[in-house]
CSV table of C-alpha atoms and ligand atoms in Angstrom, one decimal:
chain,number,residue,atom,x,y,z
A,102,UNK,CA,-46.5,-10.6,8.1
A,103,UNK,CA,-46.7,-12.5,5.1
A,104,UNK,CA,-43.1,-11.3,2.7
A,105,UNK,CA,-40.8,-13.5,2.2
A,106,UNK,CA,-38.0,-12.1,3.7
A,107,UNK,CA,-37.0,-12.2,7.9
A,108,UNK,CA,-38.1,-9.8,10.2
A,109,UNK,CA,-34.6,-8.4,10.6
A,110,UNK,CA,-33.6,-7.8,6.7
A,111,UNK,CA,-37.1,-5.8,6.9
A,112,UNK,CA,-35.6,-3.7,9.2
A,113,UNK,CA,-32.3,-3.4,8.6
A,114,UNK,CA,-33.5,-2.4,5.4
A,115,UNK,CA,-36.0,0.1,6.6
A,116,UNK,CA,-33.1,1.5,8.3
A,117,UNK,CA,-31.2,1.7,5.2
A,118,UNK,CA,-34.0,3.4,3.8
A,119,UNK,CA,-34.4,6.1,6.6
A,120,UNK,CA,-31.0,7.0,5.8
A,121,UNK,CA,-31.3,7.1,2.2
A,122,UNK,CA,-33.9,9.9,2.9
A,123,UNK,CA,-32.3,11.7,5.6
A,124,UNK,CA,-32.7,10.8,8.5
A,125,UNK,CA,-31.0,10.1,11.5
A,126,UNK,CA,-31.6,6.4,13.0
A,127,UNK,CA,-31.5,6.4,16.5
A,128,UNK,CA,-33.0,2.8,17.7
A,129,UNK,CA,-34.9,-0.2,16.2
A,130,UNK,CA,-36.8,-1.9,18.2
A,131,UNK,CA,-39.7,-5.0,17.4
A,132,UNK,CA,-42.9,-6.9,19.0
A,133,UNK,CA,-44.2,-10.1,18.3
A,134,UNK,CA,-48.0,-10.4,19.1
A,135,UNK,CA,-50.2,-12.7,18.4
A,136,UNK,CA,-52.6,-10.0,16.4
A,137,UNK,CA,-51.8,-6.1,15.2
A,138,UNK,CA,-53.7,-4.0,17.8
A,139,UNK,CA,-56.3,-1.7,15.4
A,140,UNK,CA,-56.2,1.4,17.4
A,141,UNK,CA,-52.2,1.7,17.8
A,142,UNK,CA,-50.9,-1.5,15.6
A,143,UNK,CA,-48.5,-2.2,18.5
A,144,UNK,CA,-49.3,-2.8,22.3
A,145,UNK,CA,-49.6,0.4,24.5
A,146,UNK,CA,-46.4,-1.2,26.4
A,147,UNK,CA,-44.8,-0.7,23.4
A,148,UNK,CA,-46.2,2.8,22.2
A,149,UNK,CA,-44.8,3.5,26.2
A,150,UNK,CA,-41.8,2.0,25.5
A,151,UNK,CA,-41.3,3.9,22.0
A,152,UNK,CA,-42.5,7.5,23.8
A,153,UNK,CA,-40.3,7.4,26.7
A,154,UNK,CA,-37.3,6.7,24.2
A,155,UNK,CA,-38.6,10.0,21.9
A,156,UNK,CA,-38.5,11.9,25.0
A,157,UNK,CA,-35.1,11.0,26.4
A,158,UNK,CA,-33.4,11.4,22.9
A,159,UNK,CA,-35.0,14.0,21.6
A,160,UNK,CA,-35.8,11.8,18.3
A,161,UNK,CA,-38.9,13.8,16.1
A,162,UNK,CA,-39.8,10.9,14.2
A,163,UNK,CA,-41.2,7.2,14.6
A,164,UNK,CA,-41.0,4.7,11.2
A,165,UNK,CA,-43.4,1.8,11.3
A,166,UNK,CA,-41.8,-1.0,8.8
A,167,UNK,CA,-45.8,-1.7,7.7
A,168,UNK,CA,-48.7,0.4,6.1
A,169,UNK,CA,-50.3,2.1,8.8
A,170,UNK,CA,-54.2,2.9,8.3
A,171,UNK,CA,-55.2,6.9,9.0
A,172,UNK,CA,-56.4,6.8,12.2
A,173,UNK,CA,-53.1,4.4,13.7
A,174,UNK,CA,-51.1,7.2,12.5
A,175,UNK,CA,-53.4,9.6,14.6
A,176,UNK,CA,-53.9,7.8,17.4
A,177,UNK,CA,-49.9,7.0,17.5
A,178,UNK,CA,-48.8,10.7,17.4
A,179,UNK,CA,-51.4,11.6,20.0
A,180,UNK,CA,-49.6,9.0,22.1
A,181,UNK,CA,-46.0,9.2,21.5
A,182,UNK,CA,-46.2,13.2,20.7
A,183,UNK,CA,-44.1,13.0,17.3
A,184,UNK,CA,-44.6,12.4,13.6
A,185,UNK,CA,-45.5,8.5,12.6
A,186,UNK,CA,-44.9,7.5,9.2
A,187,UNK,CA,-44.6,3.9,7.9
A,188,UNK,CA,-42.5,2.4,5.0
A,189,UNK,CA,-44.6,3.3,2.2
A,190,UNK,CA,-44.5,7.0,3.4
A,191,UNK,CA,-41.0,6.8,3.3
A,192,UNK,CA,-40.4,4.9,0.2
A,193,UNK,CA,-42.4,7.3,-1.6
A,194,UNK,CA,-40.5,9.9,-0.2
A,195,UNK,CA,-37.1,8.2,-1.6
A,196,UNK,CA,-38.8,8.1,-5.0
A,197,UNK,CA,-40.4,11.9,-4.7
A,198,UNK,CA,-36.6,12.8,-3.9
A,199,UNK,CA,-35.2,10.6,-7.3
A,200,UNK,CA,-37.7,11.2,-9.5
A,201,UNK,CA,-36.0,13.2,-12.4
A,202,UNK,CA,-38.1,12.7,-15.5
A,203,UNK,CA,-41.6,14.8,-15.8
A,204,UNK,CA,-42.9,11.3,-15.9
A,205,UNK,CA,-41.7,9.8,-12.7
A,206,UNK,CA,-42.5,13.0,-10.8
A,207,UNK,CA,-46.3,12.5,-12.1
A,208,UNK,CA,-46.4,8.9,-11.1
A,209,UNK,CA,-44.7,9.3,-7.4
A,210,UNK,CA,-47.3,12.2,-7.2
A,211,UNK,CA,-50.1,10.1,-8.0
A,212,UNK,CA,-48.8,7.1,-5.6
A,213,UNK,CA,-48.8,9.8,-3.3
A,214,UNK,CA,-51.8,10.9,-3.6
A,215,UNK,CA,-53.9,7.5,-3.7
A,216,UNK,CA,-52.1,6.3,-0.6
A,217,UNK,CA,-53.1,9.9,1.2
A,218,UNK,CA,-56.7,9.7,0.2
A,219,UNK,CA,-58.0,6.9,2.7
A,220,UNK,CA,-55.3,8.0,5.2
A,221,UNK,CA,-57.3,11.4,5.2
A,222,UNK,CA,-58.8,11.6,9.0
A,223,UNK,CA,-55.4,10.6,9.9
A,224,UNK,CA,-53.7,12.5,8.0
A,225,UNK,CA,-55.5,16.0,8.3
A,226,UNK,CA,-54.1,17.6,11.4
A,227,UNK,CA,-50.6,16.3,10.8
A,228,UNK,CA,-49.6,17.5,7.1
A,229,UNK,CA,-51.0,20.9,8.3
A,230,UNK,CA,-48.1,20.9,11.0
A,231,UNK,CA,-45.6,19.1,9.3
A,232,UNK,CA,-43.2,21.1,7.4
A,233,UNK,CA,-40.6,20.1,5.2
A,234,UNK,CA,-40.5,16.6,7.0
A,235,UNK,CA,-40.6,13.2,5.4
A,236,UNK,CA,-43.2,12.5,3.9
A,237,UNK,CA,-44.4,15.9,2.6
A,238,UNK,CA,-41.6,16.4,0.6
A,239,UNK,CA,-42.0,15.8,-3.4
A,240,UNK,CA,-44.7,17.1,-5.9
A,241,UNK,CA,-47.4,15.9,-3.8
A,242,UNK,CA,-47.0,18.2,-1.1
A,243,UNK,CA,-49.7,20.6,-2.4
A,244,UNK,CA,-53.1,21.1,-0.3
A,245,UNK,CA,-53.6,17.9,1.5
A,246,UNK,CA,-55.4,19.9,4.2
A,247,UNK,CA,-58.1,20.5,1.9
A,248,UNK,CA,-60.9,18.6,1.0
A,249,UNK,CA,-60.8,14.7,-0.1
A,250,UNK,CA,-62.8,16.3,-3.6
A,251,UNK,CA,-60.1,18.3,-4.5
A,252,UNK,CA,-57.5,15.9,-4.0
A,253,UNK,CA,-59.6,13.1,-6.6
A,254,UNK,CA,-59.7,16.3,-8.6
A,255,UNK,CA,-56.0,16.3,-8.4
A,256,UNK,CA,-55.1,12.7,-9.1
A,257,UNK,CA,-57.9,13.2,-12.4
A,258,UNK,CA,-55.3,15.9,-13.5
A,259,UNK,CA,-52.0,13.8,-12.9
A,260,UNK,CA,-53.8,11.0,-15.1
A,261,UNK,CA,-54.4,13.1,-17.9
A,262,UNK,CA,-50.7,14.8,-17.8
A,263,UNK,CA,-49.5,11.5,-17.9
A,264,UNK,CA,-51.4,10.3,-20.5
A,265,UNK,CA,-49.9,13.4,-22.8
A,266,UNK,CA,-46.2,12.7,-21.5
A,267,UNK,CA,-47.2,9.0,-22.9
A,268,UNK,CA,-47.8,10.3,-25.9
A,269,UNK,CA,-45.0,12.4,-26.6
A,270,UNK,CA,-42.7,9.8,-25.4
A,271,UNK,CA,-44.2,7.8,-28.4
A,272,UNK,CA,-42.8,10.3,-30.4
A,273,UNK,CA,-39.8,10.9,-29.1
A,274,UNK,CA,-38.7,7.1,-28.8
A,275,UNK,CA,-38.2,7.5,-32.9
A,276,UNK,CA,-35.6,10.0,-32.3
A,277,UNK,CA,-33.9,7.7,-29.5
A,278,UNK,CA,-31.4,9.8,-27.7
A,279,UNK,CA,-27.9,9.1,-29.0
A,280,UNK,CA,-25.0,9.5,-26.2
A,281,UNK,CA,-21.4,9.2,-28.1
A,282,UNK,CA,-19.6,7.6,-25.1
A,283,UNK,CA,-21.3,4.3,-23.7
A,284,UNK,CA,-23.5,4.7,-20.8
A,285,UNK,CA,-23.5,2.3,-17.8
A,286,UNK,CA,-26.0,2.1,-15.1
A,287,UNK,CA,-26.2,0.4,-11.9
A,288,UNK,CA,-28.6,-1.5,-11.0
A,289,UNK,CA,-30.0,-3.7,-7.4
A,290,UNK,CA,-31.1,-3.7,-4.3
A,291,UNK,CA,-30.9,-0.7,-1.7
A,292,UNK,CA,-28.3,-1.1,0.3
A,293,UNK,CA,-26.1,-3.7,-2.2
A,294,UNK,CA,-23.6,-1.2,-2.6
A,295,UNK,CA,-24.1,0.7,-5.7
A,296,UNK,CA,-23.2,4.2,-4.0
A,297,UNK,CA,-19.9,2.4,-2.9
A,298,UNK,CA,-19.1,1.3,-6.1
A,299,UNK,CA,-20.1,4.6,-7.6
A,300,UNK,CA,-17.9,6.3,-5.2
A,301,UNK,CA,-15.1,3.9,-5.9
A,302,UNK,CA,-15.1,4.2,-9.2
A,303,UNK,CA,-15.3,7.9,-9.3
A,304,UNK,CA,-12.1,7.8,-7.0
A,305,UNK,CA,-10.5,5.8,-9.7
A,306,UNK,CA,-11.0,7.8,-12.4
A,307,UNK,CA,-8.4,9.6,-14.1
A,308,UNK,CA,-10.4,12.7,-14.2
A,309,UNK,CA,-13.6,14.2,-12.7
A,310,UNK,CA,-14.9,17.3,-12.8
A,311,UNK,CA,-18.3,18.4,-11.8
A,312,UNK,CA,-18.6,21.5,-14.4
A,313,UNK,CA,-18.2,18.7,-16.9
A,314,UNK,CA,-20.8,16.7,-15.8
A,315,UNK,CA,-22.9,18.8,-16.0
A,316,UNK,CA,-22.2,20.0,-19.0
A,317,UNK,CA,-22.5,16.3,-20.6
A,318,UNK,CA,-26.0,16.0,-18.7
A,319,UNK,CA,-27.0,19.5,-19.9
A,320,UNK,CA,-25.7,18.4,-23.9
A,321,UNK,CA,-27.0,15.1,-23.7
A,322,UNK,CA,-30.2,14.9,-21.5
A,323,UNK,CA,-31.5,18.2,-21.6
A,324,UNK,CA,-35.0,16.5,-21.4
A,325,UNK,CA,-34.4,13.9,-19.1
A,326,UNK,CA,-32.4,15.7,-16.2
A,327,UNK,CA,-30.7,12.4,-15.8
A,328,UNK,CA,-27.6,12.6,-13.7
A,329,UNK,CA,-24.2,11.2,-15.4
A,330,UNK,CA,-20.9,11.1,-13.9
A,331,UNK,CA,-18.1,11.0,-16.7
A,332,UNK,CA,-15.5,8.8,-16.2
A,333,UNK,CA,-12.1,8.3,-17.7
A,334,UNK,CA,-9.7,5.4,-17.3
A,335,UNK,CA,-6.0,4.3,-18.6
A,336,UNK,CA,-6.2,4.7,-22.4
A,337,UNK,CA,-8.7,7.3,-22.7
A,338,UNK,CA,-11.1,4.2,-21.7
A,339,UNK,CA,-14.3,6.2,-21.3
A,340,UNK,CA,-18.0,6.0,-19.8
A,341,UNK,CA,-20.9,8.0,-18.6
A,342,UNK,CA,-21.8,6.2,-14.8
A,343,UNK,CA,-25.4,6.5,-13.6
A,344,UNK,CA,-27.0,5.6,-10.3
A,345,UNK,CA,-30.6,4.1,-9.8
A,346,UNK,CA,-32.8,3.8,-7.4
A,347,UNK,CA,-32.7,0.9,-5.4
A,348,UNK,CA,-35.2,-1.8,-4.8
A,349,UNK,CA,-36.9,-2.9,-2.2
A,350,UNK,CA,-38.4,-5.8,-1.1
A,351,UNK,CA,-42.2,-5.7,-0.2
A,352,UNK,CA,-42.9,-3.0,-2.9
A,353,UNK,CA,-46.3,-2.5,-2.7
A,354,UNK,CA,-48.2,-3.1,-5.3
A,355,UNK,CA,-49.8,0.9,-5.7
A,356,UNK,CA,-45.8,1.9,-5.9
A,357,UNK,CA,-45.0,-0.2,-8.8
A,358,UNK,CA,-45.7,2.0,-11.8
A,359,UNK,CA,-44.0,4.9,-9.5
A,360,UNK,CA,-40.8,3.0,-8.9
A,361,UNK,CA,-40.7,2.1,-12.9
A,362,UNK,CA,-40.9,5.3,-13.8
A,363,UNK,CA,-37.9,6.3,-11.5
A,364,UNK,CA,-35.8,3.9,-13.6
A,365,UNK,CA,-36.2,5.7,-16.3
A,366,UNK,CA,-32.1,6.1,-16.4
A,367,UNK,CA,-32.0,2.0,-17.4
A,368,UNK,CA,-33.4,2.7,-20.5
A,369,UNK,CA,-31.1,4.7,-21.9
A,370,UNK,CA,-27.8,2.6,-20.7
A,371,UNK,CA,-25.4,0.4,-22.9
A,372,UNK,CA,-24.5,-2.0,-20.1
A,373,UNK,CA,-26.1,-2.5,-16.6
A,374,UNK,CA,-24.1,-3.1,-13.4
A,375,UNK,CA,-26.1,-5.3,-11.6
A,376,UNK,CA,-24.6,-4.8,-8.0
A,377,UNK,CA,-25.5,-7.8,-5.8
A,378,UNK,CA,-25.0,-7.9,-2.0
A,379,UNK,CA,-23.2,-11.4,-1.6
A,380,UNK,CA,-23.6,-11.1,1.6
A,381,UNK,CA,-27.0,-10.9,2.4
A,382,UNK,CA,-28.9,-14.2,2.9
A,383,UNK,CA,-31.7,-13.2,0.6
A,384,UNK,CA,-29.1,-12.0,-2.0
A,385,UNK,CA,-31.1,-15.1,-4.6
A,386,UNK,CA,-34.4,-13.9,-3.6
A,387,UNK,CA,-33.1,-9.5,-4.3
A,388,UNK,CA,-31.7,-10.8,-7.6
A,389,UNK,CA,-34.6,-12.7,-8.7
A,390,UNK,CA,-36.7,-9.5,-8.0
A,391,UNK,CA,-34.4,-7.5,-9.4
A,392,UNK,CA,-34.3,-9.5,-12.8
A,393,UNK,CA,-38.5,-9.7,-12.8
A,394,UNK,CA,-38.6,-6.2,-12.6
A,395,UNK,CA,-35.9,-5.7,-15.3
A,396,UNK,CA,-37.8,-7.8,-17.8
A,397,UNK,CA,-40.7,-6.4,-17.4
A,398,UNK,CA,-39.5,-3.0,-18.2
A,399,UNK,CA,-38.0,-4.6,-21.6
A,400,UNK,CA,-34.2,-3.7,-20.5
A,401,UNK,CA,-33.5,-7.4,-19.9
A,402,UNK,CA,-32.1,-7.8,-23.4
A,403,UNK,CA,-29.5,-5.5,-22.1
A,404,UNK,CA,-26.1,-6.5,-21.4
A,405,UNK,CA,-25.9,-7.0,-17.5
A,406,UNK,CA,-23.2,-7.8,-15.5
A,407,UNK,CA,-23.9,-9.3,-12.3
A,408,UNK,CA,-21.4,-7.8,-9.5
A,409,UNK,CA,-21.5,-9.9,-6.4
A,410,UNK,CA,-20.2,-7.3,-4.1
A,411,UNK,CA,-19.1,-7.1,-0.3
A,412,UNK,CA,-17.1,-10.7,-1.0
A,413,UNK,CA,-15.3,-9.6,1.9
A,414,UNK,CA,-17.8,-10.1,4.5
A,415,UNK,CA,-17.9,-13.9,3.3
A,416,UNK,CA,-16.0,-16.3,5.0
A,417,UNK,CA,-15.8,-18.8,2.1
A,418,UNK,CA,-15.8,-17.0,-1.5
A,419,UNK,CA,-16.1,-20.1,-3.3
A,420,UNK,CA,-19.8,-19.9,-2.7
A,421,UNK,CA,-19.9,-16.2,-4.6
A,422,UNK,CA,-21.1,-17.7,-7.7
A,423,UNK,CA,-19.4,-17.8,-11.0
A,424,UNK,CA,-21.1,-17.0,-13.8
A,425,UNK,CA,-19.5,-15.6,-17.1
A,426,UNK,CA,-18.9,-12.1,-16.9
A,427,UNK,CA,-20.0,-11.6,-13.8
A,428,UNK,CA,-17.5,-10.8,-11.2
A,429,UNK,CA,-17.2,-10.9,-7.1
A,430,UNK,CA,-15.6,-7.2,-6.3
A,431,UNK,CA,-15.9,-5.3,-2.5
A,432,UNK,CA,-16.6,-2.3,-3.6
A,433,UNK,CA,-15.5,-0.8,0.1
A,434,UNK,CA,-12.3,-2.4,-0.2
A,435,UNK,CA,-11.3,-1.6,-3.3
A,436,UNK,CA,-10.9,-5.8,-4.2
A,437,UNK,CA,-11.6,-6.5,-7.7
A,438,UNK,CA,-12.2,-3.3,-9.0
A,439,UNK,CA,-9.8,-3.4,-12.0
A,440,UNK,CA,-10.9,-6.9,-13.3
A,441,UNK,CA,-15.1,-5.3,-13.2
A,442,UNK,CA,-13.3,-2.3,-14.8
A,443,UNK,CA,-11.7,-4.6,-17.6
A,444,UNK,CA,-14.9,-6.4,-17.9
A,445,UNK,CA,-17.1,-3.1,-18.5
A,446,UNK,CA,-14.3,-2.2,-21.4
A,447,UNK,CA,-14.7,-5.8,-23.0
A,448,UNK,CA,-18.6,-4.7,-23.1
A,449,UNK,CA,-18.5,-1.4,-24.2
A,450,UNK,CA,-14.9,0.3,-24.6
A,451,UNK,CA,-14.7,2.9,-26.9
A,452,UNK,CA,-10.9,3.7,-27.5
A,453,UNK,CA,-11.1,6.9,-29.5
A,454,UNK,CA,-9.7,10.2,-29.1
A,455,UNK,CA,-12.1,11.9,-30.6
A,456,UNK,CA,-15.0,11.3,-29.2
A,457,UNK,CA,-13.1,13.2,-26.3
A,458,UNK,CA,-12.9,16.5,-28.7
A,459,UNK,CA,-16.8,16.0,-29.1
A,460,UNK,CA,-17.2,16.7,-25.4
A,461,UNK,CA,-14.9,19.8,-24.4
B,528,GDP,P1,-26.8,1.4,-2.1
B,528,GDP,O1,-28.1,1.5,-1.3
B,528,GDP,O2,-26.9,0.2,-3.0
B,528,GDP,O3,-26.3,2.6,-2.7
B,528,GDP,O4,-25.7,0.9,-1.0
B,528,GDP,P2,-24.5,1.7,-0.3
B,528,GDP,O5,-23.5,2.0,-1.3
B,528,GDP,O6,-25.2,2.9,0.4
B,528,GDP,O7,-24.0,0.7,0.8
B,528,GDP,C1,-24.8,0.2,1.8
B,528,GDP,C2,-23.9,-0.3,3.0
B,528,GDP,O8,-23.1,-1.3,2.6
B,528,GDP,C3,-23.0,0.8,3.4
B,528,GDP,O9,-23.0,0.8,4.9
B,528,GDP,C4,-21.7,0.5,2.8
B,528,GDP,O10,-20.6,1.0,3.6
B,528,GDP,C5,-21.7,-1.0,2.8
B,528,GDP,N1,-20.9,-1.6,1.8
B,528,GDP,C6,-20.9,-1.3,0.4
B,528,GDP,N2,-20.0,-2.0,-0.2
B,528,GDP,C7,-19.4,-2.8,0.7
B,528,GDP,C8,-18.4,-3.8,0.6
B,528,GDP,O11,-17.8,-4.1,-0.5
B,528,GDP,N3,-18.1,-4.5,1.7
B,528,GDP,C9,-18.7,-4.2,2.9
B,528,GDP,N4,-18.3,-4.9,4.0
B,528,GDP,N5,-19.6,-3.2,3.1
B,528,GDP,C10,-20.0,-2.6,1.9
């Protein structure tokens, strides 16, 4: 293993990323070996170990945290009796299931696809059986059982559509979509907390309906499907609250242009809410990658606040760093919230009441 990060944050965020899509997380479990093993990347002991586990708890699924060649994932099944996947499978599964713009759909599909085609002999026999499982799901869940030809076919298509939604993206930046109340979007790692805080905020708010939300996305982001949650504070204080997907560390490289396009939803924000996990011992190493990423989707120039979250689960909160305007909140415990809240009004607060009669 050559990333950066331990053994342990790779899978307890793998775990985190199992549930993000679904599923159900039974047992982890680990081997340290000198060498992978080509036929079944682990040792039989372990591929044992693993099936007599399945069996007992009935589990229907097995998640390797590293890319798995075509015939590891065959010869694994054949062993342990259930579906394999590994982490890219399930990342691009994550993004297949956030994709929202006709953009990001194209580009998950076409990750997809490219990291199918040399999996074929592996692959063959399995998507036939699967059915909605992980994996399968998204745009890219069209006739993999047929021929390698048709699927080079199919990623020729995807490459053309995408050049044409290029295009008209070019024109459409000139007529840059206009929201009237500010937008804010979170931003950082999977598993940093940014549901939390999304939840905790939302719980906040004065007012919250779902018709309306809707009815804001339909007004304001017809195109885009993006999905905003309207918030309203104290004062009429208002703001339009949007979720990303998280990051992840070991991206790999062929997912890069897919996870971009997923983050579509930065682009359009006033402010981003850069939700750190303070507690994490990598939390430098997430926010560097975060940031990288950031700039080189041109949104750095954005206002960002940095929100070191879960300062509860640190014994000594001097060492939460203190940067101006950013802010050290638990997002679970409800610490901090109104000072971030104050913070996002200094940035973007509009105080009007009517720009509430634009949006009935
Ligand atoms: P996301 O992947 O960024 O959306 O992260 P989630 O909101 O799903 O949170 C990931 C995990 O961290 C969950 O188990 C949360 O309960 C936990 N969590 C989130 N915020 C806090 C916090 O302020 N303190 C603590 N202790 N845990 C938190």
């Amino acid at each position: 293993r050559k990333s950066e990060i331990s053994i342990e944050s790779s899978m307890e965020e793998l775990e985190e990323l199992a549930k993000a899509a679904g599923v159900e997380v039974l047992a982890t479990t680990t081997q340290n070996r000198p060498a992978i093993d080509v036929a079944l990347f682990v040792g039989k002991g372990k591929v044992e170990e693993i099936k007599t586990f399945c069996d007992s708890m009935e589990a229907n699924l097995v998640i390797f945290d590293d890319e798995l060649s075509g015939s590891q994932i065959r010869n694994l099944e054949d062993a342990i009796g259930v579906d394999v996947i590994d982490r890219t499978t399930l990342i691009l599964d994550i993004f297949a299931q956030r994709a929202t713009t006709k953009e990001a759909k194209l580009q998950v599909e076409l990750a997809q696809l490219k990291y199918r085609l040399p999996r074929l002999t592996g692959l063959g026999k399995k998507l036939s059986r699967l059915g909605a499982g992980i994996g399968t799901r998204g745009p890219g869940e069209t006739k993999l059982e047929t021929d390698r030809r048709h699927i080079l076919r199919k990623i020729d298509f995807i490459k053309e559509q995408l050049e044409e939604v290029k295009k008209v993206r070019e024109v459409q930046r000139s007529q840059r979509i206009k929201s009237d109340l500010p937008i804010v979007a979170l931003v950082g790692y999977t598993n940093a907390g940014k549901s939390t805080l999304m939840n905790t905020l939302l719980k906040m708010s004065l007012e919250y309906d779902v018709e309306r939300e809707v009815f804001v996305k339909d007004m304001l982001f017809a195109t885009l499907e993006v999905s905003l949650r309207k918030l309203v504070f104290p004062d009429n204080f208002t703001f339009l609250l949007t979720d990303t997907v998280g990051f992840v560390s070991k991206l790999p490289h062929n997912l890069v242009d897919a996870f971009k396009a997923t983050l579509e939803e930065v682009n359009y924000a006033d402010l981003l809410l850069h939700v750190i996990d303070a507690s994490n011992e990598d939390y430098h190493l997430q926010k560097e990658t975060t940031l990288s990423v950031l700039k080189e989707l041109h949104v750095d120039s954005k206002k960002i606040i940095n929100v070191y979250n879960k300062v509860d689960k640190i014994e000594d909160v001097s060492l939460v760093p203190k940067e101006e305007g950013s802010i050290a909140i638990s997002a679970l415990n409800n610490l901090n919230l109104d000072e971030l809240l104050k913070l996002i009004e200094v940035e973007v607060g509009v105080k009007t009441n009517e720009l509430e009669l634009l949006i009935p």
